[in-house]
């Protein structure tokens, strides 16, 4: 069984760490979008950042709420407006559709539990009194995007203990775990709502305009990155001017659309370099496959972001050499 933190005044407890091979990488979970099923939209995983691609989790978002509880090391979780350092025994609640990325502090090993669930499992799919009273306030971005659980108050410990129980029953999956999960999640939701400030109204959730635009532009870039792309085309994809497109990216990701495009192309090329099924007759062909028609410029950017040439990277298989803050891994 995977190690679970039981939050008590004494400390944590409880079970032995799993074998290394049993640890899942977040990349696999993210690529598969393995967040449970329609009937049971809940998933708990024990993950190792060191085994994830480039030792980090790129910018992403999903409809499900996510809770991270760190087991070893220090995880740094960045949103569009802040960065949170999570130590062992601490947790972070990430609201629905909030952009975030995760990496280990100081390139050290970091393992954590990830609990992902859709609130529909608690409230059902139909609009009703419970949704209006208890779901919409939590979904409202004016209320909160991310909440840090650091055991500074007794109710933090209660929530962490409750979430630990959810993870435990979903890792062991004994008979009736789905029902137990729903009960624990209801307690978690009620406790959190009691502690958060209550909004004046239950207006429909709103996503900040900059964030929504950047999400759409990121999806457009990920789909068309291998093609010749201009700033005008990226701006057109979100129906704004070029200058407004740049301002949206700057305010949200602290970089320009062009910078994001270049970093994403380099990232995609590293994946191809490490894929044994990918074969390229030359670095020029590799560069062209991710949208670079100038090999020297591709080599220059690759070295800038990763500190080595593509040839060195492929030869030495630099899988876990995370770049410094501010380079490729931190921004994608």
CSV table of N, CA, C and O in Angstrom, one decimal, residues 15-74:
chain,number,residue,atom,x,y,z
A,15,UNK,N,2.1,3.7,6.6
A,15,UNK,CA,2.4,2.5,5.8
A,15,UNK,C,3.7,2.6,5.1
A,15,UNK,O,4.2,3.7,4.8
A,16,UNK,N,4.3,1.5,4.7
A,16,UNK,CA,5.6,1.5,4.0
A,16,UNK,C,5.5,2.2,2.6
A,16,UNK,O,4.5,2.0,1.9
A,17,UNK,N,6.5,2.9,2.2
A,17,UNK,CA,6.5,3.4,0.8
A,17,UNK,C,6.4,2.3,-0.2
A,17,UNK,O,6.9,1.2,0.1
A,18,UNK,N,5.8,2.5,-1.3
A,18,UNK,CA,5.7,1.5,-2.3
A,18,UNK,C,7.0,1.3,-3.0
A,18,UNK,O,7.9,2.1,-2.9
A,19,UNK,N,7.1,0.2,-3.7
A,19,UNK,CA,8.3,0.0,-4.6
A,19,UNK,C,8.4,1.1,-5.6
A,19,UNK,O,7.4,1.6,-6.1
A,20,UNK,N,9.6,1.4,-6.0
A,20,UNK,CA,9.8,2.5,-7.0
A,20,UNK,C,9.0,2.3,-8.3
A,20,UNK,O,8.4,3.2,-8.8
A,21,UNK,N,8.9,1.0,-8.7
A,21,UNK,CA,8.3,0.7,-10.0
A,21,UNK,C,6.8,1.0,-9.9
A,21,UNK,O,6.1,1.1,-11.0
A,22,UNK,N,6.2,1.0,-8.7
A,22,UNK,CA,4.8,1.1,-8.6
A,22,UNK,C,4.3,2.6,-8.6
A,22,UNK,O,3.2,2.9,-8.7
A,23,UNK,N,5.3,3.5,-8.5
A,23,UNK,CA,5.0,4.9,-8.5
A,23,UNK,C,4.6,5.3,-9.9
A,23,UNK,O,5.2,5.0,-10.9
A,24,UNK,N,3.5,6.1,-10.0
A,24,UNK,CA,3.0,6.5,-11.3
A,24,UNK,C,3.6,7.9,-11.6
A,24,UNK,O,4.0,8.6,-10.7
A,25,UNK,N,3.8,8.3,-12.9
A,25,UNK,CA,4.2,9.6,-13.2
A,25,UNK,C,3.0,10.4,-13.5
A,25,UNK,O,2.0,10.0,-14.1
A,26,UNK,N,3.1,11.7,-13.2
A,26,UNK,CA,1.9,12.6,-13.4
A,26,UNK,C,1.7,12.8,-14.9
A,26,UNK,O,0.6,13.0,-15.3
A,27,UNK,N,2.8,12.7,-15.7
A,27,UNK,CA,2.7,12.9,-17.1
A,27,UNK,C,1.7,11.9,-17.7
A,27,UNK,O,0.9,12.2,-18.5
A,28,UNK,N,1.9,10.6,-17.2
A,28,UNK,CA,1.0,9.6,-17.7
A,28,UNK,C,-0.5,9.9,-17.3
A,28,UNK,O,-1.4,9.7,-18.1
A,29,UNK,N,-0.7,10.2,-16.1
A,29,UNK,CA,-2.0,10.6,-15.6
A,29,UNK,C,-2.6,11.7,-16.4
A,29,UNK,O,-3.7,11.7,-16.8
A,30,UNK,N,-1.8,12.8,-16.6
A,30,UNK,CA,-2.2,13.9,-17.3
A,30,UNK,C,-2.5,13.6,-18.8
A,30,UNK,O,-3.6,14.0,-19.3
A,31,UNK,N,-1.6,12.9,-19.4
A,31,UNK,CA,-1.9,12.6,-20.9
A,31,UNK,C,-3.1,11.7,-21.1
A,31,UNK,O,-3.8,11.9,-22.0
A,32,UNK,N,-3.3,10.8,-20.1
A,32,UNK,CA,-4.5,9.9,-20.3
A,32,UNK,C,-5.8,10.6,-19.8
A,32,UNK,O,-6.8,10.1,-20.1
A,33,UNK,N,-5.6,11.8,-19.1
A,33,UNK,CA,-6.7,12.4,-18.5
A,33,UNK,C,-7.5,11.4,-17.6
A,33,UNK,O,-8.7,11.3,-17.7
A,34,UNK,N,-6.7,10.7,-16.8
A,34,UNK,CA,-7.2,9.6,-16.0
A,34,UNK,C,-7.7,10.1,-14.7
A,34,UNK,O,-7.1,10.0,-13.7
A,35,UNK,N,-8.9,10.8,-14.7
A,35,UNK,CA,-9.5,11.4,-13.6
A,35,UNK,C,-10.7,10.7,-13.1
A,35,UNK,O,-11.6,11.2,-12.6
A,36,UNK,N,-10.8,9.4,-13.3
A,36,UNK,CA,-11.9,8.6,-13.0
A,36,UNK,C,-12.9,8.4,-14.1
A,36,UNK,O,-12.5,8.7,-15.3
A,37,UNK,N,-14.1,8.0,-13.9
A,37,UNK,CA,-15.1,7.7,-14.9
A,37,UNK,C,-16.3,8.6,-14.7
A,37,UNK,O,-16.4,9.3,-13.7
A,38,UNK,N,-17.2,8.6,-15.6
A,38,UNK,CA,-18.4,9.4,-15.5
A,38,UNK,C,-19.2,8.9,-14.3
A,38,UNK,O,-19.8,9.8,-13.6
A,39,UNK,N,-19.3,7.6,-14.0
A,39,UNK,CA,-20.0,7.1,-12.9
A,39,UNK,C,-19.2,7.4,-11.5
A,39,UNK,O,-19.9,7.5,-10.5
A,40,UNK,N,-17.9,7.4,-11.6
A,40,UNK,CA,-17.1,7.5,-10.4
A,40,UNK,C,-15.9,8.5,-10.8
A,40,UNK,O,-14.8,8.1,-11.0
A,41,UNK,N,-16.2,9.8,-10.8
A,41,UNK,CA,-15.2,10.8,-11.2
A,41,UNK,C,-14.2,11.1,-10.0
A,41,UNK,O,-14.1,12.3,-9.6
A,42,UNK,N,-13.6,10.1,-9.5
A,42,UNK,CA,-12.6,10.2,-8.4
A,42,UNK,C,-11.4,9.4,-8.8
A,42,UNK,O,-11.5,8.3,-9.2
A,43,UNK,N,-10.2,10.0,-8.5
A,43,UNK,CA,-9.0,9.2,-8.7
A,43,UNK,C,-7.9,9.7,-7.7
A,43,UNK,O,-7.7,10.9,-7.5
A,44,UNK,N,-7.3,8.7,-7.1
A,44,UNK,CA,-6.2,9.0,-6.1
A,44,UNK,C,-4.9,8.3,-6.6
A,44,UNK,O,-5.0,7.1,-7.0
A,45,UNK,N,-3.8,9.0,-6.6
A,45,UNK,CA,-2.6,8.4,-7.1
A,45,UNK,C,-1.4,8.9,-6.2
A,45,UNK,O,-1.4,10.0,-5.6
A,46,UNK,N,-0.4,8.0,-6.1
A,46,UNK,CA,0.8,8.4,-5.4
A,46,UNK,C,1.9,8.6,-6.5
A,46,UNK,O,2.2,7.7,-7.3
A,47,UNK,N,2.4,9.8,-6.6
A,47,UNK,CA,3.2,10.3,-7.7
A,47,UNK,C,4.6,10.7,-7.3
A,47,UNK,O,4.8,11.3,-6.2
A,48,UNK,N,5.5,10.6,-8.2
A,48,UNK,CA,6.9,10.9,-8.0
A,48,UNK,C,7.4,11.9,-9.0
A,48,UNK,O,7.4,11.6,-10.2
A,49,UNK,N,7.6,13.1,-8.6
A,49,UNK,CA,8.0,14.2,-9.6
A,49,UNK,C,9.4,13.8,-10.3
A,49,UNK,O,9.6,14.1,-11.5
A,50,UNK,N,10.2,13.1,-9.6
A,50,UNK,CA,11.5,12.7,-10.1
A,50,UNK,C,11.4,11.8,-11.3
A,50,UNK,O,12.2,11.8,-12.2
A,51,UNK,N,10.3,11.0,-11.3
A,51,UNK,CA,10.1,10.1,-12.4
A,51,UNK,C,9.2,10.7,-13.6
A,51,UNK,O,9.0,10.1,-14.6
A,52,UNK,N,8.7,11.9,-13.3
A,52,UNK,CA,7.9,12.6,-14.4
A,52,UNK,C,8.9,13.2,-15.4
A,52,UNK,O,10.0,13.5,-15.1
A,53,UNK,N,8.4,13.5,-16.6
A,53,UNK,CA,9.2,14.0,-17.6
A,53,UNK,C,9.8,15.4,-17.2
A,53,UNK,O,9.1,16.3,-16.9
A,54,UNK,N,11.2,15.4,-17.3
A,54,UNK,CA,11.9,16.6,-16.9
A,54,UNK,C,11.6,17.0,-15.5
A,54,UNK,O,11.9,18.2,-15.1
A,55,UNK,N,11.1,16.1,-14.7
A,55,UNK,CA,11.0,16.3,-13.2
A,55,UNK,C,10.0,17.5,-12.9
A,55,UNK,O,10.2,18.2,-12.0
A,56,UNK,N,9.0,17.6,-13.7
A,56,UNK,CA,8.0,18.7,-13.5
A,56,UNK,C,6.7,18.3,-14.2
A,56,UNK,O,6.6,17.4,-15.0
A,57,UNK,N,5.7,19.1,-13.9
A,57,UNK,CA,4.3,18.9,-14.5
A,57,UNK,C,4.0,20.3,-15.2
A,57,UNK,O,3.9,21.3,-14.5
A,58,UNK,N,3.8,20.2,-16.5
A,58,UNK,CA,3.6,21.5,-17.2
A,58,UNK,C,2.3,22.2,-16.9
A,58,UNK,O,1.4,21.6,-16.3
A,59,UNK,N,2.1,23.4,-17.4
A,59,UNK,CA,0.9,24.1,-17.2
A,59,UNK,C,-0.3,23.3,-17.7
A,59,UNK,O,-0.2,22.8,-18.9
A,60,UNK,N,-1.3,23.2,-16.9
A,60,UNK,CA,-2.5,22.5,-17.4
A,60,UNK,C,-3.7,22.9,-16.5
A,60,UNK,O,-3.5,23.6,-15.5
A,61,UNK,N,-4.9,22.5,-16.8
A,61,UNK,CA,-6.0,22.7,-16.0
A,61,UNK,C,-7.1,21.6,-16.3
A,61,UNK,O,-6.9,20.9,-17.4
A,62,UNK,N,-8.0,21.4,-15.5
A,62,UNK,CA,-9.0,20.4,-15.7
A,62,UNK,C,-10.3,20.8,-15.0
A,62,UNK,O,-10.3,21.6,-14.1
A,63,UNK,N,-11.4,20.1,-15.4
A,63,UNK,CA,-12.7,20.4,-14.7
A,63,UNK,C,-12.8,19.9,-13.3
A,63,UNK,O,-13.7,20.4,-12.6
A,64,UNK,N,-12.0,19.0,-13.0
A,64,UNK,CA,-12.0,18.4,-11.6
A,64,UNK,C,-11.3,19.3,-10.6
A,64,UNK,O,-10.3,20.0,-11.0
A,65,UNK,N,-11.6,19.2,-9.4
A,65,UNK,CA,-10.9,19.8,-8.3
A,65,UNK,C,-9.7,18.8,-8.0
A,65,UNK,O,-9.8,17.6,-8.1
A,66,UNK,N,-8.6,19.4,-7.5
A,66,UNK,CA,-7.4,18.6,-7.2
A,66,UNK,C,-6.9,18.9,-5.9
A,66,UNK,O,-6.8,20.1,-5.5
A,67,UNK,N,-6.5,17.9,-5.1
A,67,UNK,CA,-5.8,18.2,-3.8
A,67,UNK,C,-4.5,17.4,-3.8
A,67,UNK,O,-4.4,16.2,-4.2
A,68,UNK,N,-3.4,18.1,-3.5
A,68,UNK,CA,-2.1,17.6,-3.4
A,68,UNK,C,-1.7,17.5,-1.9
A,68,UNK,O,-1.9,18.5,-1.2
A,69,UNK,N,-1.2,16.4,-1.4
A,69,UNK,CA,-0.6,16.2,-0.1
A,69,UNK,C,0.8,15.7,-0.3
A,69,UNK,O,1.0,14.5,-0.8
A,70,UNK,N,1.8,16.4,0.2
A,70,UNK,CA,3.2,16.1,-0.1
A,70,UNK,C,3.6,15.0,1.0
A,70,UNK,O,3.3,15.1,2.2
A,71,UNK,N,4.4,14.0,0.5
A,71,UNK,CA,4.9,13.0,1.3
A,71,UNK,C,6.4,13.2,1.6
A,71,UNK,O,6.8,13.1,2.7
A,72,UNK,N,7.2,13.4,0.5
A,72,UNK,CA,8.6,13.7,0.7
A,72,UNK,C,9.0,14.9,-0.1
A,72,UNK,O,8.4,15.1,-1.2
A,73,UNK,N,10.0,15.6,0.3
A,73,UNK,CA,10.5,16.7,-0.4
A,73,UNK,C,9.6,18.0,-0.3
A,73,UNK,O,8.7,18.0,0.5
A,74,UNK,N,9.8,18.9,-1.2
A,74,UNK,CA,9.0,20.2,-1.2
A,74,UNK,C,8.5,20.4,-2.6
A,74,UNK,O,9.4,20.5,-3.6
